[in-house]
Tab-separated table of C-alpha atoms in Angstrom:
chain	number	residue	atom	x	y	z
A	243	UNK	CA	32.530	-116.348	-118.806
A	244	UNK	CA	34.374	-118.147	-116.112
A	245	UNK	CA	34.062	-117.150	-112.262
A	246	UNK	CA	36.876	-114.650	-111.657
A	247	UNK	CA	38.078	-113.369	-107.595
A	248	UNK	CA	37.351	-110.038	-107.467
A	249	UNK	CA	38.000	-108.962	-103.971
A	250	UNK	CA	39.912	-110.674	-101.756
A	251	UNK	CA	40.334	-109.898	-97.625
A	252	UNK	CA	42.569	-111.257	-94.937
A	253	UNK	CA	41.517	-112.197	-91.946
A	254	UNK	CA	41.125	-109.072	-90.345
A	255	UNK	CA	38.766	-108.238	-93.437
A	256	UNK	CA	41.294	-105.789	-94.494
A	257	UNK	CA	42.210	-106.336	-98.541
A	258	UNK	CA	44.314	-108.124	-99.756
A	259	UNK	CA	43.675	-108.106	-103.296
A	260	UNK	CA	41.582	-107.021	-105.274
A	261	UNK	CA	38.660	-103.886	-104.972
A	262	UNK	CA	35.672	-103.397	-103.625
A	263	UNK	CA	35.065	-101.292	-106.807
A	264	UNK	CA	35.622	-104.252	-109.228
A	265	UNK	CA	32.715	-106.644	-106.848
A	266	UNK	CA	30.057	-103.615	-107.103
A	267	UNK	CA	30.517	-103.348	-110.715
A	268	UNK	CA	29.703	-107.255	-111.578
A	269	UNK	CA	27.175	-106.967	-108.835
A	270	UNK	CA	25.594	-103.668	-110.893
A	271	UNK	CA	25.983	-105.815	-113.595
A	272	UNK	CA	23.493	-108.885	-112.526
A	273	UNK	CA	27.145	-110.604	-111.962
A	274	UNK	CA	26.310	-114.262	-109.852
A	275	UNK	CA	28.060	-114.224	-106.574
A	276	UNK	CA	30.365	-116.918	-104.374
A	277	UNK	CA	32.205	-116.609	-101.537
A	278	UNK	CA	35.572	-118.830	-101.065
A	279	UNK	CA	36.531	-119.133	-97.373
A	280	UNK	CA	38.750	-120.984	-95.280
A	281	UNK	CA	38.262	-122.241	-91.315
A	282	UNK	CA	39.593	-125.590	-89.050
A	283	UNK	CA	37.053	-128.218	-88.127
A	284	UNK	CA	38.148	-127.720	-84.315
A	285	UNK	CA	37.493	-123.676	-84.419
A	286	UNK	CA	34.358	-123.725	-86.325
A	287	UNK	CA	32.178	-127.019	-86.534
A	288	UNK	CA	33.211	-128.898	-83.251
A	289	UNK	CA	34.976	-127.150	-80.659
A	290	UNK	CA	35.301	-130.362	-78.472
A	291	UNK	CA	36.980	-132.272	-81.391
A	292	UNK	CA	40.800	-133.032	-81.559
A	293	UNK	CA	41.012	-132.125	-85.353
A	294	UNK	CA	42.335	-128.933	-86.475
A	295	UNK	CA	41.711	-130.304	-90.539
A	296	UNK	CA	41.289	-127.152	-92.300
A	297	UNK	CA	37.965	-127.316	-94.577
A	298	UNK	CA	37.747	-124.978	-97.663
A	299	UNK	CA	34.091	-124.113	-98.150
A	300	UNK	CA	32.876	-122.264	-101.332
A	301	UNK	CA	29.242	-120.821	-101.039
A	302	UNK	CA	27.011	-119.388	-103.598
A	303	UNK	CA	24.942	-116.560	-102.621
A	304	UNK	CA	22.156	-117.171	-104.736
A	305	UNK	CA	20.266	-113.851	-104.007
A	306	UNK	CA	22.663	-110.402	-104.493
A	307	UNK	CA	21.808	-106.767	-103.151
A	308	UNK	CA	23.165	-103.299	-104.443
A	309	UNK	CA	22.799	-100.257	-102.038
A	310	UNK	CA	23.320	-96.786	-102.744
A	311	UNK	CA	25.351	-98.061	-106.185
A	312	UNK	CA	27.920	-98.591	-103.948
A	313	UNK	CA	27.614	-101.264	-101.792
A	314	UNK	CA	27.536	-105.321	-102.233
A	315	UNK	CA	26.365	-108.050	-100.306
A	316	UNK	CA	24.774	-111.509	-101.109
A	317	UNK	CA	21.947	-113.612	-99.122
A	318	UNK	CA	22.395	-117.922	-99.685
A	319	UNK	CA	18.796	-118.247	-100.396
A	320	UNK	CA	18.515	-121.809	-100.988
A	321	UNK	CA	20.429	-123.612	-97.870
A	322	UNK	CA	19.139	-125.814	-94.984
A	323	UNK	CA	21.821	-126.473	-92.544
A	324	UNK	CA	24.476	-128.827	-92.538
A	325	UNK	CA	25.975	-130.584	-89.875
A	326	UNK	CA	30.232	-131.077	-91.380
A	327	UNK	CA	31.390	-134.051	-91.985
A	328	UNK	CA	28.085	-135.891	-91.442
A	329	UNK	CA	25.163	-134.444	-93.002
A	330	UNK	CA	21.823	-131.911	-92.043
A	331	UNK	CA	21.770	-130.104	-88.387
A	332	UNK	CA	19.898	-130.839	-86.093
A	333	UNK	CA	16.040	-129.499	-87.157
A	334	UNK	CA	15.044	-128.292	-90.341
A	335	UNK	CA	15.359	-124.894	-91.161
A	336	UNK	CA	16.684	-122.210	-94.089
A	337	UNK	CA	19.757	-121.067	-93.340
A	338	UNK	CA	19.602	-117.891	-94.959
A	339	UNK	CA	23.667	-116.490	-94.654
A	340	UNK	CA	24.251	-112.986	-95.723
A	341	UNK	CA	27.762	-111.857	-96.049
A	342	UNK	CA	28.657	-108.232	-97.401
A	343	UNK	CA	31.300	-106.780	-98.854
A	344	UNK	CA	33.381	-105.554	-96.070
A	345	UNK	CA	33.198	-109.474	-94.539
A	346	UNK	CA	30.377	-108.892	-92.335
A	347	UNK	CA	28.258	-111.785	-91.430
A	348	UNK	CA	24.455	-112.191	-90.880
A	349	UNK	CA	22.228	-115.157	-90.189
A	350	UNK	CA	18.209	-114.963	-90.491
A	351	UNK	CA	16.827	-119.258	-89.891
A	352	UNK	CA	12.836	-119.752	-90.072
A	353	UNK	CA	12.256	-123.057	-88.752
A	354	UNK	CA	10.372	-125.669	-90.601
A	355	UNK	CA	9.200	-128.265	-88.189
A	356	UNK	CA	6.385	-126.553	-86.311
A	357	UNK	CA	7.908	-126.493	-82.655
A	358	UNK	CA	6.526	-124.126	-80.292
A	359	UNK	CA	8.279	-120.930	-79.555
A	360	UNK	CA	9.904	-120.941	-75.862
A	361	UNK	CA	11.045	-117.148	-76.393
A	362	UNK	CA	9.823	-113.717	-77.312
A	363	UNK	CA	10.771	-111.537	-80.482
A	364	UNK	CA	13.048	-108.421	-79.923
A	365	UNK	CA	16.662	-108.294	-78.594
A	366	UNK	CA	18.236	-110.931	-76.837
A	367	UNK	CA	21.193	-111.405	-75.004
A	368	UNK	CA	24.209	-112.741	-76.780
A	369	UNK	CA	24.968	-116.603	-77.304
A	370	UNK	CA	28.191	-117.702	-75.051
A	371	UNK	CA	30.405	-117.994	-78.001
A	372	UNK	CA	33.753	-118.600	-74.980
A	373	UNK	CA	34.570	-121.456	-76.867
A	374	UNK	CA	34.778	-120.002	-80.892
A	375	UNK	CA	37.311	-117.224	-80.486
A	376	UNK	CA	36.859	-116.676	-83.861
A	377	UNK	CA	33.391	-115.621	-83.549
A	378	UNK	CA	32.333	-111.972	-82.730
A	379	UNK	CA	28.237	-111.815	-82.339
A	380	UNK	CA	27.150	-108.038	-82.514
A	381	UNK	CA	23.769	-108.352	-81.487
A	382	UNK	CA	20.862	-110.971	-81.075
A	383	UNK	CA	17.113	-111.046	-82.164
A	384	UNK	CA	14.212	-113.224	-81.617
A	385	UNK	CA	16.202	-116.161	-79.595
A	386	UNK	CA	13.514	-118.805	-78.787
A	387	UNK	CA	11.331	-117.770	-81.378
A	388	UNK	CA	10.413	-119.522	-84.754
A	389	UNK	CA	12.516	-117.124	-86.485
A	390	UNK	CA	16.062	-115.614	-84.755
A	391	UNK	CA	18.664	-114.063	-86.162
A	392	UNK	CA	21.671	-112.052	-85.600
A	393	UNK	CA	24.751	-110.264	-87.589
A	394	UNK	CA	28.552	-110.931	-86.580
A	395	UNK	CA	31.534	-112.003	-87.764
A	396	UNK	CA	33.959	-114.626	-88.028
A	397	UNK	CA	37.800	-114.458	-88.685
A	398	UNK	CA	37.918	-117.064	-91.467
A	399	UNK	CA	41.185	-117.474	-93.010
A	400	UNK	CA	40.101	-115.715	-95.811
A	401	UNK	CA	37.327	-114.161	-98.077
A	402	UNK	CA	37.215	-114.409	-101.821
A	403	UNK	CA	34.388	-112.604	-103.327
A	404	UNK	CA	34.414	-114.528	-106.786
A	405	UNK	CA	31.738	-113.633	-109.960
A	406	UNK	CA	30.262	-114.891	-112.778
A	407	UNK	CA	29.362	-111.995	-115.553
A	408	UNK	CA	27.509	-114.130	-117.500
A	409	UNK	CA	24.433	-111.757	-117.243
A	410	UNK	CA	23.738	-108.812	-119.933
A	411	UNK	CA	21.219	-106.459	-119.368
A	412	UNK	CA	18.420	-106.620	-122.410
A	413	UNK	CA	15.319	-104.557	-120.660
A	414	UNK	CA	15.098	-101.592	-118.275
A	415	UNK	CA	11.307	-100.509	-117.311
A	416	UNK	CA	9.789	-97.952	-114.968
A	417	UNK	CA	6.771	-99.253	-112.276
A	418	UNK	CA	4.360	-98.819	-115.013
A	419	UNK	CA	6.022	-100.904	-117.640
A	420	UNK	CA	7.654	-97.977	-119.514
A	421	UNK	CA	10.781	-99.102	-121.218
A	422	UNK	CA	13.895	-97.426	-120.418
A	423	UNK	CA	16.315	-99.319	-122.196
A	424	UNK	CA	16.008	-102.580	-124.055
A	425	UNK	CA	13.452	-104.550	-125.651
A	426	UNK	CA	10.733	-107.220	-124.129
A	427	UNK	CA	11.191	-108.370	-127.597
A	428	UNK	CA	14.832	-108.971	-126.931
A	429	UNK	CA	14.290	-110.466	-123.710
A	430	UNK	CA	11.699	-112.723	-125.682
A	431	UNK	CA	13.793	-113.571	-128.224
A	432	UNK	CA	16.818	-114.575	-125.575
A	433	UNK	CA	14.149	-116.397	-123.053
A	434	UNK	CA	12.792	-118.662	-126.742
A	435	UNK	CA	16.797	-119.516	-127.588
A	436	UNK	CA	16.371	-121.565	-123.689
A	437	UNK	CA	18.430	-118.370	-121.436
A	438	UNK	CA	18.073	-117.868	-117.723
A	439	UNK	CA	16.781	-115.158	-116.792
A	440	UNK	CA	17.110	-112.842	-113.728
A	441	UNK	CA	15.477	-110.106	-112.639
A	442	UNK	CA	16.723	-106.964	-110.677
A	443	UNK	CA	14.043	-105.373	-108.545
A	444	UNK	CA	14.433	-101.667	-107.396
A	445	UNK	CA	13.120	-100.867	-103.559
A	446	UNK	CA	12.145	-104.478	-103.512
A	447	UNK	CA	12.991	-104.028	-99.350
A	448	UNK	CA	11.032	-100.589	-99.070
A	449	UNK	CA	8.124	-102.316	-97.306
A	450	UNK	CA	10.303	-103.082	-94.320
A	451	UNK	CA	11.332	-99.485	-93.567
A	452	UNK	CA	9.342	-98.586	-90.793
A	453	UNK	CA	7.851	-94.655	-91.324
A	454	UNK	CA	9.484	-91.654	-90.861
A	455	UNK	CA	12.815	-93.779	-91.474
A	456	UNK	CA	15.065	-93.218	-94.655
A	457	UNK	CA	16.845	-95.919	-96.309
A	458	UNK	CA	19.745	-96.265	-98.804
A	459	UNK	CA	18.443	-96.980	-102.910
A	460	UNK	CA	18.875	-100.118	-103.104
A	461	UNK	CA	18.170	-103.259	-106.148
A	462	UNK	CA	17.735	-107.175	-105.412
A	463	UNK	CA	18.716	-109.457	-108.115
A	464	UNK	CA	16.463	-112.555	-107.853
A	465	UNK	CA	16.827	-115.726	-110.232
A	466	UNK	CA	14.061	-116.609	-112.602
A	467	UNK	CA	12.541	-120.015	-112.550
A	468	UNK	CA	9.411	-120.502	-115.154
A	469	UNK	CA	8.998	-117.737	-118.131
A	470	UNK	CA	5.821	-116.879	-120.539
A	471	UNK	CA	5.199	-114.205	-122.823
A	472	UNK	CA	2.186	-113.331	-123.951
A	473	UNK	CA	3.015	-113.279	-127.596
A	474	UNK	CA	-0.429	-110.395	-128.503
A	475	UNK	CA	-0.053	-108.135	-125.264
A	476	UNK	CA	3.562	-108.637	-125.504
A	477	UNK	CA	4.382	-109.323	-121.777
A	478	UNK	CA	6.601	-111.209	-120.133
A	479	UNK	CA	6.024	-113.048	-117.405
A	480	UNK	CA	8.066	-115.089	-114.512
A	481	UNK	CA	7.778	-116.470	-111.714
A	482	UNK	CA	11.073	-116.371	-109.144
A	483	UNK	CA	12.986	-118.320	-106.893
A	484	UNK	CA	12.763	-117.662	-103.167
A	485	UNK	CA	13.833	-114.603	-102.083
A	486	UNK	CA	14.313	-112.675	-99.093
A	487	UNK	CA	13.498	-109.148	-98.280
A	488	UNK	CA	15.888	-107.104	-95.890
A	489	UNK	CA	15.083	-104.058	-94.216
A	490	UNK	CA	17.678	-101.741	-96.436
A	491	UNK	CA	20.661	-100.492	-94.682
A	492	UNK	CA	25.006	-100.782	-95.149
A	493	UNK	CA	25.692	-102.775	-94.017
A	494	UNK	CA	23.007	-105.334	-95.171
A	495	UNK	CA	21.659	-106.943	-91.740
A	496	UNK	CA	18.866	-108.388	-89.928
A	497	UNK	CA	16.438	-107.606	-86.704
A	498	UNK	CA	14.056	-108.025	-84.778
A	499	UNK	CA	10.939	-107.609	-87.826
A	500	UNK	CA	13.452	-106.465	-90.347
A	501	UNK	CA	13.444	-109.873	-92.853
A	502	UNK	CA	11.018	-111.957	-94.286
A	503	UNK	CA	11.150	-113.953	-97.400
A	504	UNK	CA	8.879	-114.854	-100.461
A	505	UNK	CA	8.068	-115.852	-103.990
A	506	UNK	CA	7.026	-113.406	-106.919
A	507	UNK	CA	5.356	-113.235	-109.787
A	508	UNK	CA	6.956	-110.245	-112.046
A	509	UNK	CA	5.766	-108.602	-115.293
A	510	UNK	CA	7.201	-106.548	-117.245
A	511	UNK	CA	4.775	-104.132	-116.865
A	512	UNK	CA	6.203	-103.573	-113.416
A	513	UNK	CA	3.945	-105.657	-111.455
A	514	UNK	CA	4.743	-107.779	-109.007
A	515	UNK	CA	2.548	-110.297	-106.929
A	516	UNK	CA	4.198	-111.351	-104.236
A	517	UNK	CA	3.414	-114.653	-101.755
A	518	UNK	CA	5.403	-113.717	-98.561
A	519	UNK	CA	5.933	-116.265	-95.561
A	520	UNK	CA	5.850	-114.577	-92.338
A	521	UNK	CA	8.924	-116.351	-90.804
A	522	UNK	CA	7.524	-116.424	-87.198
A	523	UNK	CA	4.104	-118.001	-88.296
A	524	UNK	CA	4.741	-119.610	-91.487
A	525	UNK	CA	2.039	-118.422	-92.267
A	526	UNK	CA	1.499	-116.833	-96.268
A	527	UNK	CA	-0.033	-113.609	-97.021
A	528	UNK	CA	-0.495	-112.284	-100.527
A	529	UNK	CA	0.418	-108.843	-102.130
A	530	UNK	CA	0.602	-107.198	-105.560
A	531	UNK	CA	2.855	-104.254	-106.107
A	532	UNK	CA	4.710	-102.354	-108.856
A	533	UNK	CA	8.596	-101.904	-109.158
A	534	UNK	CA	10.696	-100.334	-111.686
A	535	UNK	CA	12.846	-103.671	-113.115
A	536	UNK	CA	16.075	-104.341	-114.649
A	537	UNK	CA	16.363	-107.748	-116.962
A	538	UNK	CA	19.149	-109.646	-117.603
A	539	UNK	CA	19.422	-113.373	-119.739
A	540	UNK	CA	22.831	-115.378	-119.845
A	541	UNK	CA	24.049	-118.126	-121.960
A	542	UNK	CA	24.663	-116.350	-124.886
């Protein structure tokens, strides 16, 4: 199936066409996410330049979150930055975007390069944003640090919310394994035919809520890289691409301890190792848990 606009908003973020409805479905659904928007060079990438060029920037959200089976939003797991027209920004870093449905903005960016920290973590003020009019910071975390972040938004032309529901469910298991729905066999059978696979992971941000807090039910859908099956114990095995773990909330955002992000190993006898990167340290810690698990293949 071909990428279809589900939702789309003005500028204000109010919609224009479209449902939020439709974009929780597909999302509910294991549906891959992209993001259409609009924005001029002169308002957005250099402030000081004389060109008001309007650049049309399509983003895929690699990473996709359901909340309370009724709320969307999407993380680009896989980005460094970019510096438009020319090429990478200026140190290296992930640049890990997270837009939800309702056009709010987030950024969480680990840095790469090993420079010391010249602030502290917790609240910060806000950047001086005079010059991007366009731009509306909320708040401000961890500014000097290895690791800041903030949530905000800016008035791009336009937001199309755009799927892919190439994804069908084939196995639904409990944290002990216990099937639900579906097969491992058929998730077997789809994985030997050459299928992607992806994997939707129940509380996968639990671990982030601090105690005595609540937090919304929530599912991450993560992409599958490498697949085995055990072909006597009958268990399928994977191991993911990155991922990044939010503290759950709608809207999706990030603070001050609330993000980190990770590999995994899942089973589908609903464990889950997990190699986690603290992003103020780099440094990796390991953890096995269990998860009830949703599996999807495409291609078929």
């Amino acid at each position: 199936m071909t990428l279809r606009t589900v939702l789309t908003l003005n500028s204000d973020r109010s919609v224009r066409s479209g449902s939020t409805t439709d974009l929780v479905d597909a999302i509910r659904r294991g549906a891959d996410l992209r993001i259409g928007t609009a924005f001029r060079h002169n308002e957005h990438i250099d402030t000081s330049s004389s060109s008001n060029e309007l650049i049309e920037e399509v983003a895929e959200f690699r990473q996709t979150w359901l909340l309370d089976d009724r709320w969307a939003a999407g993380i680009m797991t896989l980005r460094m930055p970019v510096e438009l027209p020319e090429g990478f920004g200026p140190r290296p870093s992930m640049s890990f975007f997270l837009y939800n449905q309702d056009g709010t903005q987030a950024i969480a960016r680990p840095y790469l390069d090993g420079q010391p920290p010249t602030g502290q973590r917790g609240p910060a003020p806000l950047d001086d944003l005079a010059d991007m009019p366009r731009y509306h910071q909320f708040d401000n975390f961890d500014a000097g640090t290895n690791a800041p972040s903030s949530n905000f938004v800016y008035d791009f032309d336009s937001y199309r919310f755009m799927v892919n529901d190439r994804w069908r469910e084939v196995l639904a298991h409990d944290h002990t394994g216990r099937p639900v729905s579906g097969s491992v066999e058929a998730l077997n059978a789809a994985f030997l035919r050459g299928s992607p696979v992806k994997v939707a992971i129940s509380k996968f941000g639990i671990g982030l809520v601090p105690s005595g807090e609540t937090a919304p039910e929530h599912e991450a859908f993560i992409h599958c890289g490498s697949c085995y099956y055990y072909t006597d114990r009958k268990l399928f095995i994977t191991g993911t691409h990155p991922a990044v773990r939010v503290k759950p909330a709608i809207p999706l955002r990030y603070e001050s301890g609330g993000w980190d992000f990770c590999w995994l190993v899942a089973r589908t006898d609903g464990q889950v190792e997990r190699w986690r990167c603290d992003p103020h340290t780099l440094a990796f810690d390991r953890s096995t848990h269990r998860y009830d698990m949703r599996w999807f293949v495409s291609g078929e």
